[in-house]
XYZ file of C-alpha atoms in Angstrom:
721
model
C 0.000 0.000 0.000
C 1.506 3.332 -1.054
C 2.285 6.013 1.524
C 2.095 8.954 -0.906
C -0.025 11.736 0.643
C -0.384 14.103 -2.299
C -0.162 12.013 -5.453
C 0.528 13.503 -8.832
C -1.181 12.286 -11.965
C -0.727 8.579 -12.270
C 1.922 8.589 -9.547
C 0.311 5.886 -7.437
C -1.766 2.802 -8.175
C -3.867 3.785 -5.160
C -5.392 6.690 -7.088
C -7.137 7.120 -10.414
C -5.257 9.339 -12.921
C -5.760 13.040 -12.245
C -7.072 12.572 -8.737
C -5.805 15.229 -6.335
C -7.070 15.323 -2.759
C -8.052 18.610 -1.147
C -7.038 19.759 2.359
C -9.437 17.433 4.185
C -8.600 14.604 1.812
C -4.944 15.073 2.695
C -5.904 15.010 6.385
C -7.619 11.666 5.802
C -4.540 10.296 4.050
C -2.247 11.630 6.793
C -4.368 9.829 9.377
C -4.050 6.527 7.503
C -0.268 7.014 7.253
C 0.107 7.752 10.968
C -2.273 5.155 12.340
C -0.259 4.407 15.492
C 0.103 8.072 16.407
C -3.591 8.857 15.872
C -4.682 5.729 17.737
C -2.302 6.518 20.601
C -3.512 10.109 20.931
C -7.151 9.043 21.020
C -6.441 6.269 23.516
C -4.700 8.787 25.772
C -7.627 11.198 25.447
C -10.273 8.561 26.094
C -8.433 6.847 28.955
C -6.985 10.040 30.473
C -10.151 12.154 30.323
C -12.377 9.106 30.722
C -10.878 8.516 34.163
C -12.586 11.733 35.306
C -15.877 11.050 33.492
C -17.501 8.987 36.327
C -17.120 12.019 38.623
C -19.194 14.253 36.373
C -22.527 13.845 38.174
C -20.961 14.413 41.593
C -18.647 17.310 40.680
C -20.976 19.372 38.506
C -23.767 21.250 40.259
C -27.172 22.596 39.258
C -26.611 26.070 40.617
C -25.584 29.146 38.639
C -29.131 29.996 37.545
C -28.723 33.677 38.228
C -28.402 36.986 36.428
C -24.858 38.172 37.072
C -24.657 41.738 38.419
C -28.377 41.723 39.279
C -29.821 43.222 42.469
C -30.921 39.825 43.781
C -27.405 38.339 43.465
C -25.964 41.383 45.280
C -28.556 40.884 48.067
C -27.645 37.195 48.361
C -23.937 37.927 48.626
C -24.498 40.541 51.354
C -26.834 38.171 53.235
C -24.214 35.429 53.128
C -21.364 37.703 54.251
C -23.084 39.740 56.955
C -25.984 37.637 58.245
C -24.485 34.250 59.047
C -25.244 32.747 55.637
C -28.980 33.539 55.880
C -29.134 33.761 52.086
C -31.263 32.246 49.324
C -28.890 29.257 49.125
C -29.325 28.409 52.832
C -30.895 25.050 53.679
C -34.263 25.047 55.433
C -34.892 21.905 57.464
C -38.641 21.475 57.968
C -39.620 19.398 61.008
C -43.319 18.532 61.137
C -45.281 16.788 63.883
C -48.512 14.926 63.240
C -49.158 14.534 66.965
C -48.989 17.692 69.073
C -46.491 20.610 69.166
C -43.225 19.922 67.356
C -41.189 21.700 70.058
C -42.251 19.247 72.790
C -41.517 15.596 73.520
C -40.069 13.566 70.578
C -40.229 16.673 68.369
C -37.896 18.624 70.635
C -35.412 15.721 70.591
C -35.512 15.547 66.765
C -34.975 19.332 66.554
C -31.923 18.972 68.796
C -30.470 16.157 66.660
C -31.023 18.146 63.465
C -29.283 21.143 65.024
C -26.275 19.063 66.113
C -25.936 17.511 62.647
C -26.017 20.908 60.954
C -23.537 22.438 63.409
C -21.120 19.566 62.744
C -20.988 20.389 59.010
C -18.079 22.844 58.417
C -19.639 24.230 55.220
C -22.693 25.439 57.135
C -22.484 28.962 58.632
C -24.874 29.949 61.445
C -27.611 27.514 62.444
C -30.708 29.490 63.407
C -33.176 27.747 65.721
C -36.954 27.933 65.148
C -38.477 31.208 66.373
C -42.100 31.619 67.570
C -44.052 33.917 65.277
C -41.498 33.508 62.495
C -40.327 29.941 61.827
C -42.737 28.047 64.085
C -46.250 27.701 62.676
C -49.240 29.144 64.544
C -50.545 25.676 65.416
C -47.070 24.643 66.620
C -46.922 21.564 64.398
C -44.170 22.747 62.021
C -40.772 24.334 62.683
C -37.948 25.406 60.397
C -34.254 25.246 61.311
C -32.173 27.450 59.034
C -28.693 26.218 58.028
C -26.776 29.258 56.774
C -24.745 29.069 53.572
C -21.058 29.031 54.441
C -19.903 28.340 50.872
C -20.931 29.372 47.359
C -24.164 28.249 45.684
C -22.525 25.383 43.794
C -20.978 23.921 46.941
C -24.233 24.376 48.872
C -25.900 22.011 46.393
C -23.261 19.414 47.308
C -23.836 20.110 51.017
C -27.544 19.479 50.453
C -26.761 16.205 48.668
C -24.448 15.070 51.459
C -26.863 15.908 54.288
C -30.384 15.287 53.022
C -30.404 11.512 53.482
C -29.034 11.686 57.033
C -31.467 14.470 57.928
C -34.455 12.509 56.651
C -33.237 9.469 58.624
C -33.751 11.494 61.815
C -37.515 11.169 61.298
C -39.331 9.121 63.944
C -42.924 8.023 64.314
C -45.106 11.126 64.166
C -42.160 13.447 63.372
C -41.153 14.079 59.772
C -37.872 15.765 58.722
C -37.552 17.214 55.207
C -34.847 19.664 54.137
C -35.906 22.132 51.430
C -34.862 25.404 49.782
C -33.160 26.225 46.488
C -30.016 24.174 47.226
C -32.165 21.119 48.020
C -34.265 21.743 44.918
C -31.151 21.464 42.757
C -29.869 18.453 44.656
C -33.167 16.592 44.247
C -33.415 17.665 40.618
C -29.912 16.380 39.874
C -30.759 13.045 41.482
C -34.023 12.636 39.566
C -32.305 13.811 36.416
C -29.456 11.299 36.684
C -31.907 8.440 37.139
C -33.929 9.625 34.149
C -30.867 10.120 31.938
C -29.602 6.599 32.679
C -33.046 5.198 31.918
C -33.223 7.186 28.677
C -29.769 5.988 27.617
C -30.800 2.371 28.189
C -33.752 2.916 25.851
C -32.163 5.197 23.257
C -29.060 3.124 22.435
C -30.924 -0.040 21.291
C -33.469 2.080 19.364
C -30.671 4.057 17.733
C -28.785 0.875 16.876
C -31.886 -0.626 15.253
C -32.399 2.467 13.064
C -28.727 2.497 12.069
C -28.784 -1.203 11.141
C -31.760 -0.530 8.863
C -30.028 2.535 7.393
C -26.656 0.841 6.781
C -27.842 -2.693 6.181
C -24.885 -4.042 8.172
C -24.303 -4.460 11.891
C -20.607 -3.503 11.892
C -21.193 -0.332 9.856
C -24.094 0.605 12.117
C -21.955 0.251 15.231
C -19.258 2.672 14.048
C -21.261 5.889 14.668
C -22.136 4.776 18.195
C -18.536 3.871 19.055
C -17.193 7.144 17.673
C -19.843 9.179 19.452
C -19.160 7.360 22.712
C -15.447 8.197 22.404
C -16.263 11.877 21.971
C -18.741 11.874 24.865
C -16.345 10.185 27.304
C -13.620 12.704 26.465
C -15.984 15.676 26.803
C -17.389 14.410 30.141
C -13.894 14.157 31.597
C -13.044 17.611 30.251
C -16.073 19.137 31.980
C -14.919 17.733 35.323
C -11.481 19.331 34.849
C -12.963 22.639 33.666
C -15.226 22.646 36.734
C -12.078 22.929 38.881
C -11.448 26.328 37.276
C -14.958 27.582 36.466
C -18.233 26.218 37.932
C -20.078 24.085 35.367
C -23.792 23.315 35.543
C -24.857 19.662 35.604
C -27.163 20.559 32.726
C -24.070 21.097 30.585
C -23.398 17.353 30.712
C -27.041 16.352 30.298
C -27.624 18.489 27.240
C -24.157 17.771 25.832
C -24.787 14.027 26.023
C -28.169 14.275 24.312
C -27.008 16.731 21.654
C -23.639 15.172 20.873
C -25.129 11.674 20.626
C -27.543 12.858 17.947
C -25.008 14.991 16.054
C -22.203 12.451 16.277
C -24.368 9.765 14.726
C -25.356 12.206 11.972
C -21.751 13.000 11.119
C -20.562 9.399 11.185
C -23.566 8.311 9.118
C -22.665 10.821 6.407
C -19.022 9.717 6.223
C -19.657 5.960 6.340
C -22.259 6.121 3.551
C -19.893 8.154 1.369
C -16.936 5.838 2.013
C -18.941 2.752 1.076
C -20.119 4.448 -2.124
C -16.566 5.297 -3.175
C -14.972 2.021 -2.098
C -17.639 -0.564 -2.837
C -19.715 1.353 -5.360
C -17.109 3.095 -7.538
C -14.382 0.513 -6.908
C -11.790 3.062 -5.744
C -8.888 2.014 -3.533
C -9.304 2.334 0.224
C -6.972 5.349 0.319
C -8.762 7.169 -2.483
C -12.117 6.347 -0.849
C -10.903 7.932 2.394
C -9.676 11.045 0.562
C -12.894 11.401 -1.471
C -15.025 10.883 1.613
C -13.170 13.570 3.538
C -13.223 16.051 0.632
C -16.980 15.734 0.179
C -18.837 14.400 3.227
C -16.009 15.456 5.556
C -16.187 19.025 4.282
C -19.960 19.102 4.801
C -19.516 17.704 8.326
C -16.854 20.307 9.156
C -19.084 23.150 7.920
C -22.063 21.680 9.742
C -20.045 21.465 12.964
C -18.912 25.058 12.516
C -22.557 26.114 12.104
C -23.521 24.303 15.306
C -20.645 25.898 17.229
C -21.481 29.365 15.883
C -25.169 29.003 16.793
C -24.402 27.865 20.336
C -21.695 30.496 20.846
C -24.417 33.151 20.643
C -25.851 31.801 23.927
C -22.657 33.064 25.570
C -24.141 36.557 25.184
C -26.522 35.729 28.065
C -24.663 36.891 31.226
C -25.608 33.897 33.358
C -23.170 31.171 34.542
C -25.638 28.352 33.912
C -26.303 29.331 30.297
C -22.675 29.911 29.488
C -21.625 26.587 31.008
C -24.453 24.716 29.230
C -23.559 26.235 25.869
C -19.863 25.674 26.572
C -20.459 22.052 27.570
C -22.382 21.295 24.386
C -19.792 23.083 22.250
C -16.997 21.106 23.907
C -18.767 17.807 23.224
C -19.375 18.825 19.593
C -15.666 19.659 19.191
C -14.680 16.209 20.501
C -17.273 14.420 18.364
C -16.209 16.454 15.318
C -12.545 15.665 15.985
C -13.333 11.952 16.320
C -15.360 12.009 13.094
C -12.618 13.730 11.071
C -9.586 11.862 12.451
C -10.518 8.600 14.124
C -13.381 7.560 11.844
C -11.370 7.762 8.563
C -8.710 5.590 10.178
C -11.283 3.039 11.374
C -12.900 2.949 7.925
C -9.508 2.452 6.278
C -8.502 -0.343 8.661
C -11.825 -2.192 8.566
C -12.400 -1.553 4.864
C -14.659 -4.329 3.515
C -15.195 -5.674 7.040
C -17.626 -2.815 7.719
C -20.113 -4.772 5.599
C -19.987 -7.829 7.828
C -23.254 -9.129 9.271
C -25.181 -7.533 6.409
C -28.917 -7.735 5.913
C -30.010 -9.746 2.833
C -31.297 -6.718 0.897
C -28.349 -4.429 1.707
C -26.426 -2.921 -1.221
C -23.181 -1.716 0.269
C -22.051 0.434 -2.632
C -25.372 2.092 -3.344
C -24.951 5.825 -2.810
C -27.696 7.096 -5.109
C -31.114 6.149 -3.776
C -33.645 5.385 -6.543
C -36.531 6.122 -4.166
C -35.259 9.561 -3.208
C -34.359 10.263 -6.839
C -37.980 9.480 -7.738
C -39.101 11.750 -4.890
C -36.924 14.528 -6.327
C -38.518 14.048 -9.771
C -41.970 14.270 -8.192
C -41.068 17.543 -6.452
C -39.570 18.896 -9.682
C -42.813 18.278 -11.579
C -45.198 19.764 -8.967
C -43.157 22.138 -6.794
C -45.974 24.550 -5.920
C -48.372 21.840 -4.667
C -45.765 20.148 -2.473
C -44.169 23.407 -1.335
C -47.488 24.990 -0.346
C -48.592 21.837 1.471
C -45.412 21.791 3.586
C -45.664 25.529 4.209
C -49.304 25.321 5.357
C -48.508 22.508 7.819
C -45.547 24.412 9.275
C -47.479 27.696 9.585
C -50.454 25.928 11.196
C -48.182 24.336 13.814
C -46.367 27.636 14.356
C -49.593 29.629 14.921
C -49.954 28.799 18.674
C -46.601 30.506 19.338
C -48.513 33.809 19.468
C -49.944 32.931 22.892
C -46.780 31.389 24.336
C -46.098 32.280 27.997
C -42.783 31.773 29.763
C -41.737 31.761 33.426
C -38.987 30.286 35.557
C -39.414 26.622 36.632
C -41.702 25.993 39.596
C -41.508 23.307 42.282
C -43.500 21.101 39.888
C -40.284 20.167 38.069
C -39.528 17.847 41.019
C -41.140 14.458 41.668
C -43.837 14.573 44.361
C -41.777 12.404 46.714
C -38.659 14.619 46.554
C -37.596 16.036 49.933
C -37.450 19.612 48.629
C -41.018 19.387 47.303
C -42.416 17.778 50.488
C -40.734 20.463 52.591
C -41.947 23.183 50.226
C -45.556 21.973 50.533
C -45.302 21.809 54.334
C -43.930 25.373 54.507
C -46.747 26.576 52.263
C -49.432 24.802 54.297
C -48.055 25.991 57.639
C -46.836 29.525 56.911
C -48.829 30.736 53.914
C -48.922 30.560 50.119
C -45.894 32.792 49.595
C -43.709 31.469 52.448
C -41.483 29.264 50.207
C -40.630 32.422 48.220
C -39.722 34.667 51.163
C -38.081 37.921 50.025
C -34.769 38.958 51.562
C -34.279 42.714 51.708
C -30.871 44.062 52.721
C -30.490 47.788 53.509
C -28.806 50.345 55.722
C -29.982 50.210 59.331
C -31.107 53.846 59.086
C -33.646 52.906 56.386
C -35.247 50.041 58.315
C -38.236 51.999 59.666
C -39.102 53.384 56.238
C -38.834 49.891 54.745
C -41.182 48.447 57.393
C -43.800 51.075 56.526
C -43.533 50.298 52.795
C -43.805 46.549 53.402
C -46.779 46.936 55.753
C -48.702 48.937 53.154
C -47.881 46.801 50.096
C -50.825 44.600 49.013
C -48.449 41.880 47.788
C -46.817 41.313 51.194
C -48.536 39.075 53.752
C -46.129 39.942 56.570
C -42.560 40.878 57.432
C -40.198 39.717 60.162
C -38.351 42.164 62.438
C -35.131 43.646 61.029
C -32.077 41.473 61.745
C -28.880 43.467 62.394
C -25.700 42.383 60.605
C -23.252 40.177 62.515
C -20.369 42.408 61.385
C -19.932 46.178 61.524
C -21.376 46.798 58.050
C -24.318 48.784 59.421
C -26.808 46.695 57.445
C -30.062 45.017 58.398
C -31.987 42.137 56.814
C -35.774 42.077 56.638
C -37.504 38.922 55.436
C -40.939 39.483 53.900
C -43.496 36.840 52.937
C -45.417 37.502 49.685
C -49.125 36.721 49.366
C -48.656 34.500 46.298
C -46.783 31.334 45.309
C -43.195 31.962 44.068
C -44.177 30.914 40.522
C -47.193 33.267 40.363
C -46.649 36.103 37.807
C -48.089 38.546 40.394
C -44.868 38.202 42.421
C -43.018 40.079 39.683
C -45.366 43.064 40.102
C -44.785 43.029 43.865
C -40.990 43.001 43.443
C -41.092 45.821 40.866
C -43.277 47.877 43.211
C -40.991 47.306 46.196
C -37.889 48.225 44.229
C -39.552 51.525 43.366
C -40.984 52.318 46.822
C -38.256 51.047 49.183
C -35.324 53.311 50.184
C -32.442 53.576 47.707
C -30.137 51.465 49.890
C -32.535 48.495 49.834
C -31.648 45.451 47.740
C -34.516 43.002 47.144
C -33.450 39.364 46.815
C -34.411 35.799 47.633
C -34.510 32.615 45.541
C -37.774 33.563 43.814
C -36.465 37.066 43.012
C -33.261 35.603 41.550
C -35.484 33.634 39.174
C -37.387 36.806 38.229
C -34.163 38.706 37.563
C -32.868 35.846 35.414
C -36.121 35.773 33.427
C -35.882 39.527 32.819
C -32.312 39.073 31.643
C -33.328 36.219 29.333
C -36.168 38.285 27.867
C -33.699 41.094 27.160
C -31.062 38.764 25.680
C -33.332 36.647 23.451
C -33.701 39.098 20.504
C -29.931 39.684 20.462
C -29.112 35.962 20.536
C -31.637 35.178 17.783
C -30.293 38.013 15.614
C -26.669 36.948 16.058
C -27.497 33.284 15.330
C -29.349 34.192 12.111
C -26.626 36.539 10.832
C -23.747 34.164 11.629
C -25.665 31.187 10.203
C -26.306 33.053 6.951
C -22.678 34.171 6.665
C -21.372 30.635 7.167
C -23.758 29.264 4.526
C -22.684 32.064 2.207
C -19.018 31.162 2.646
C -19.765 27.467 2.115
C -22.099 27.773 -0.884
C -20.887 31.028 -2.482
C -24.544 31.721 -3.380
C -26.433 34.560 -1.610
C -30.006 33.609 -2.565
C -30.020 29.946 -1.502
C -27.976 30.820 1.610
C -30.669 33.326 2.613
C -33.523 30.923 1.806
C -31.825 28.107 3.706
C -31.438 30.359 6.758
C -35.051 31.585 6.662
C -36.407 28.056 6.147
C -34.807 27.079 9.457
C -37.036 29.636 11.198
C -40.160 27.771 10.061
C -39.318 24.502 11.833
C -38.193 26.466 14.903
C -41.456 28.432 15.100
C -43.504 25.264 14.546
C -41.618 23.453 17.340
C -42.391 26.267 19.796
C -46.019 26.292 18.649
C -46.270 22.604 19.521
C -44.413 23.282 22.793
C -47.095 25.765 23.818
C -49.858 23.201 23.237
C -48.033 20.499 25.221
C -46.405 22.358 28.112
C -48.579 25.442 28.507
C -51.979 23.942 27.690
C -51.094 20.487 29.047
C -52.141 18.526 25.931
C -50.510 15.089 26.250
C -49.197 15.796 29.780
C -50.459 12.436 31.073
C -48.870 10.559 28.179
C -45.481 12.227 28.676
C -45.773 11.943 32.465
C -45.510 15.525 33.717
C -47.571 18.123 35.566
C -48.221 21.228 33.437
C -46.952 24.484 34.944
C -49.169 26.571 32.647
C -46.134 27.987 30.856
C -42.890 27.048 29.097
C -39.726 27.483 31.129
C -38.238 30.934 30.466
C -34.832 29.635 29.417
C -36.342 27.582 26.583
C -36.767 30.269 23.865
C -33.177 31.516 23.843
C -31.477 28.172 24.517
C -33.684 25.947 22.410
C -33.684 28.405 19.521
C -29.897 28.186 19.284
C -30.003 24.373 19.515
C -32.853 23.919 17.011
C -31.264 26.331 14.568
C -27.960 24.478 14.900
C -29.646 21.168 14.049
C -31.680 22.717 11.227
C -28.561 24.204 9.658
C -26.887 20.819 10.084
C -29.357 19.289 7.615
C -29.262 22.406 5.426
C -25.512 22.044 4.990
C -25.818 18.318 4.183
C -28.490 18.867 1.516
C -27.100 22.042 -0.072
C -23.505 20.780 -0.037
C -24.691 17.786 -2.062
C -26.694 20.071 -4.375
C -23.666 22.318 -4.900
C -21.497 19.282 -5.668
C -23.912 18.251 -8.427
C -24.243 21.809 -9.757
C -20.441 22.154 -9.938
C -20.331 18.996 -12.075
C -23.200 19.717 -14.449
C -24.353 23.331 -14.118
C -27.904 21.935 -14.305
C -30.386 23.108 -11.586
C -32.466 19.949 -11.995
C -29.444 17.717 -11.531
C -28.513 19.745 -8.450
C -31.967 19.382 -6.895
C -32.764 15.777 -7.817
C -29.162 14.645 -7.331
C -28.940 16.156 -3.856
C -32.048 14.247 -2.768
C -30.857 11.053 -4.451
C -27.469 11.176 -2.742
C -28.211 12.798 0.641
C -31.964 12.233 1.129
C -31.577 8.761 2.588
C -28.834 9.952 4.960
C -30.936 12.928 6.097
C -33.946 10.636 6.557
C -31.954 8.115 8.625
C -30.139 10.814 10.609
C -33.439 12.571 11.296
C -34.988 9.311 12.492
C -32.030 8.743 14.839
C -32.263 12.264 16.258
C -36.022 12.013 16.780
C -35.554 8.651 18.540
C -32.796 10.016 20.795
C -34.701 13.165 21.745
C -38.048 11.455 22.335
C -36.546 8.720 24.504
C -35.089 11.461 26.704
C -38.520 13.118 26.737
C -40.339 10.073 28.100
C -38.639 9.997 31.497
C -37.369 12.272 34.209
C -38.049 15.834 35.393
C -39.796 18.455 33.310
C -36.863 20.482 31.845
C -35.280 17.504 30.011
C -38.761 16.567 28.791
C -39.131 20.062 27.365
C -35.824 19.758 25.585
C -36.525 16.256 24.288
C -40.007 17.060 22.979
C -39.216 20.502 21.544
C -36.041 19.314 19.804
C -37.655 16.043 18.726
C -40.578 17.884 17.109
C -38.190 20.403 15.533
C -36.057 17.654 13.959
C -39.139 15.760 12.789
C -40.477 18.828 11.006
C -37.131 20.114 9.792
C -35.738 16.881 8.387
C -38.915 15.614 6.760
C -40.817 18.769 5.745
C -38.210 21.509 5.367
C -35.128 19.672 4.075
C -36.844 16.941 2.070
C -39.697 19.065 0.687
C -39.502 22.839 1.119
C -35.813 23.434 0.473
C -35.717 21.245 -2.678
C -38.817 23.133 -3.904
C -36.934 26.406 -3.345
C -34.075 25.047 -5.455
C -36.597 24.124 -8.149
C -38.329 27.502 -8.211
C -35.162 29.603 -8.100
C -33.299 27.522 -10.732
C -29.897 28.904 -11.701
C -30.540 32.044 -9.638
C -30.098 29.900 -6.519
C -26.420 29.451 -7.401
C -25.729 32.909 -8.846
C -23.103 35.021 -7.139
C -21.850 38.505 -8.106
C -18.242 38.694 -9.282
C -17.185 41.004 -6.427
C -18.509 38.524 -3.857
C -16.648 35.608 -5.457
C -13.430 37.620 -5.168
C -14.049 38.303 -1.476
C -15.074 34.783 -0.421
C -12.619 31.870 -0.157
C -13.011 29.231 -2.863
C -14.802 26.162 -1.493
C -15.856 23.285 -3.740
C -17.556 19.988 -2.952
C -16.783 18.077 -6.149
C -13.807 16.153 -7.532
C -12.071 16.752 -10.781
């Protein structure tokens, strides 16, 4: 086997005369020539980073859901520093008696044990005993011990995880112990989420494997995408653990990265494997030429697709919130690893296995078939009646998108937790014993000289049920803390009006905070950031398509078409999550709204996936147009050669997302259903119907580019010879 990496005409029997690989083709050949080095590097990455991967669920936290530089975060930091950790991240231990006053008899003994356990934990600051009229209910049956936050919000989630089981074990007959609060909420959510993710993985892998076997027609070929994706995921999981030592990373970064990278990695590998088999087994090229051709065509499309995904997700970094930045960063990191595995490790595996990838084939499988007669016939059908098919797809998408007009968003409520979670049981007990708004108690920090004025404002505000006496700071800061109980549940939209009113009426030194207020400030920040993120994603997506295709019109149409599937997905999301249609089937309790982080975060993710398919289809169309200059050949040929891959990849993505949607807490369900619906609509209506129709109707104009633009843009081609 020759080791020539850039053959000249007829220089090597491995290549047909005149064949010259491009940059990615040369990368593929370099990989095959340095097999030991590439294998060694990937083994080091997988083993080295993989050693940290099992720690990911323990090390990463769920905190960081805050608006940096907001008033509520400033209030929390002051409360933690000057008031013994009596901040929004403090742990509230709810002790409830079903038989007489909780402060007497067995209840008093349980309260003492809880206090000793909390005082023995070095990460807890001050432990505040239950106080009559404040943290002991009027009927005496419920008391709250406050464990002050002695560490940051991320570490307090770990404290909650470490303590909650032991605290609950202190329960005795007639006395129930349940820790609650925002730190417990995240701890319980992480636990429920891990269980759900493991369950989803157990379901999604066999389903995915079955779809891939049908798509490839061979068991070995079908297993390659899963193995490659797994390598990328293990490396990215270990990386997140290491990054978390420098910058706090949200647990959601791993959850979303796993779901997203699994779907994308299979897409990328599917594209390359199909192209390699077509060149090697279909055209009869040598293994080395097949690798080079695969990388120059499918590899180039994969690289551009990956760049589009990374660009779309990078826009989420514009949201100044640690959780969003770490989630976007986590997904981007996993995509980088999966992309690297696809463009370096996969070509080597294909080259080494060669004809063995067709082992364990199904009887009807045709290993070298790249052009699908069925999708070619579908392309001919669209070419003959473009208006009928195009209008039909457009009407369906617009009808599904229509409900988006009434979409409501809010921050997640306690309903995201299972009913048996400690945080939810404690939350319900606090609400029953101390009032509807007690779980969302406001924390107002101000100068001591403004305390009397603040009391007057709070007493006269219709949204405040009551306020506790001002607590002086433990240090010499001259501050006081007043805790006020709202009249409404923390997830009620009316709380936002109350907070806005207080911020206007309270003295200038007053900072209004609390866990519920931190959610409101984050929602306001998300609402402000969403238009900017959407605008940046659209502009960058268009520019990348323009660079790849060198054609302004089809680049613009491809970008705008992605908005249709996105809008339709959010329309469906409103019907399911806001109106509760199908809630019983999917196993969740409707909150009456979509979580506020969904529009900005899901838009970037859906657009990334939509552009993924756009690049695959239009790259194939451009390859055909470069060969023939015929718009019909470009349209029909792109469907014939990439339609089956898009169909199979779409089916895999839908399967992955919907399996994650069928189990676990509400937020992953939202992601699974919204992204699953988006892929279903985008792959099968937009990319396989609407976009080909656009190519048909625009004809040669789709590929026209002014001379000045061609001079500015780098030359990128997708064809050989």
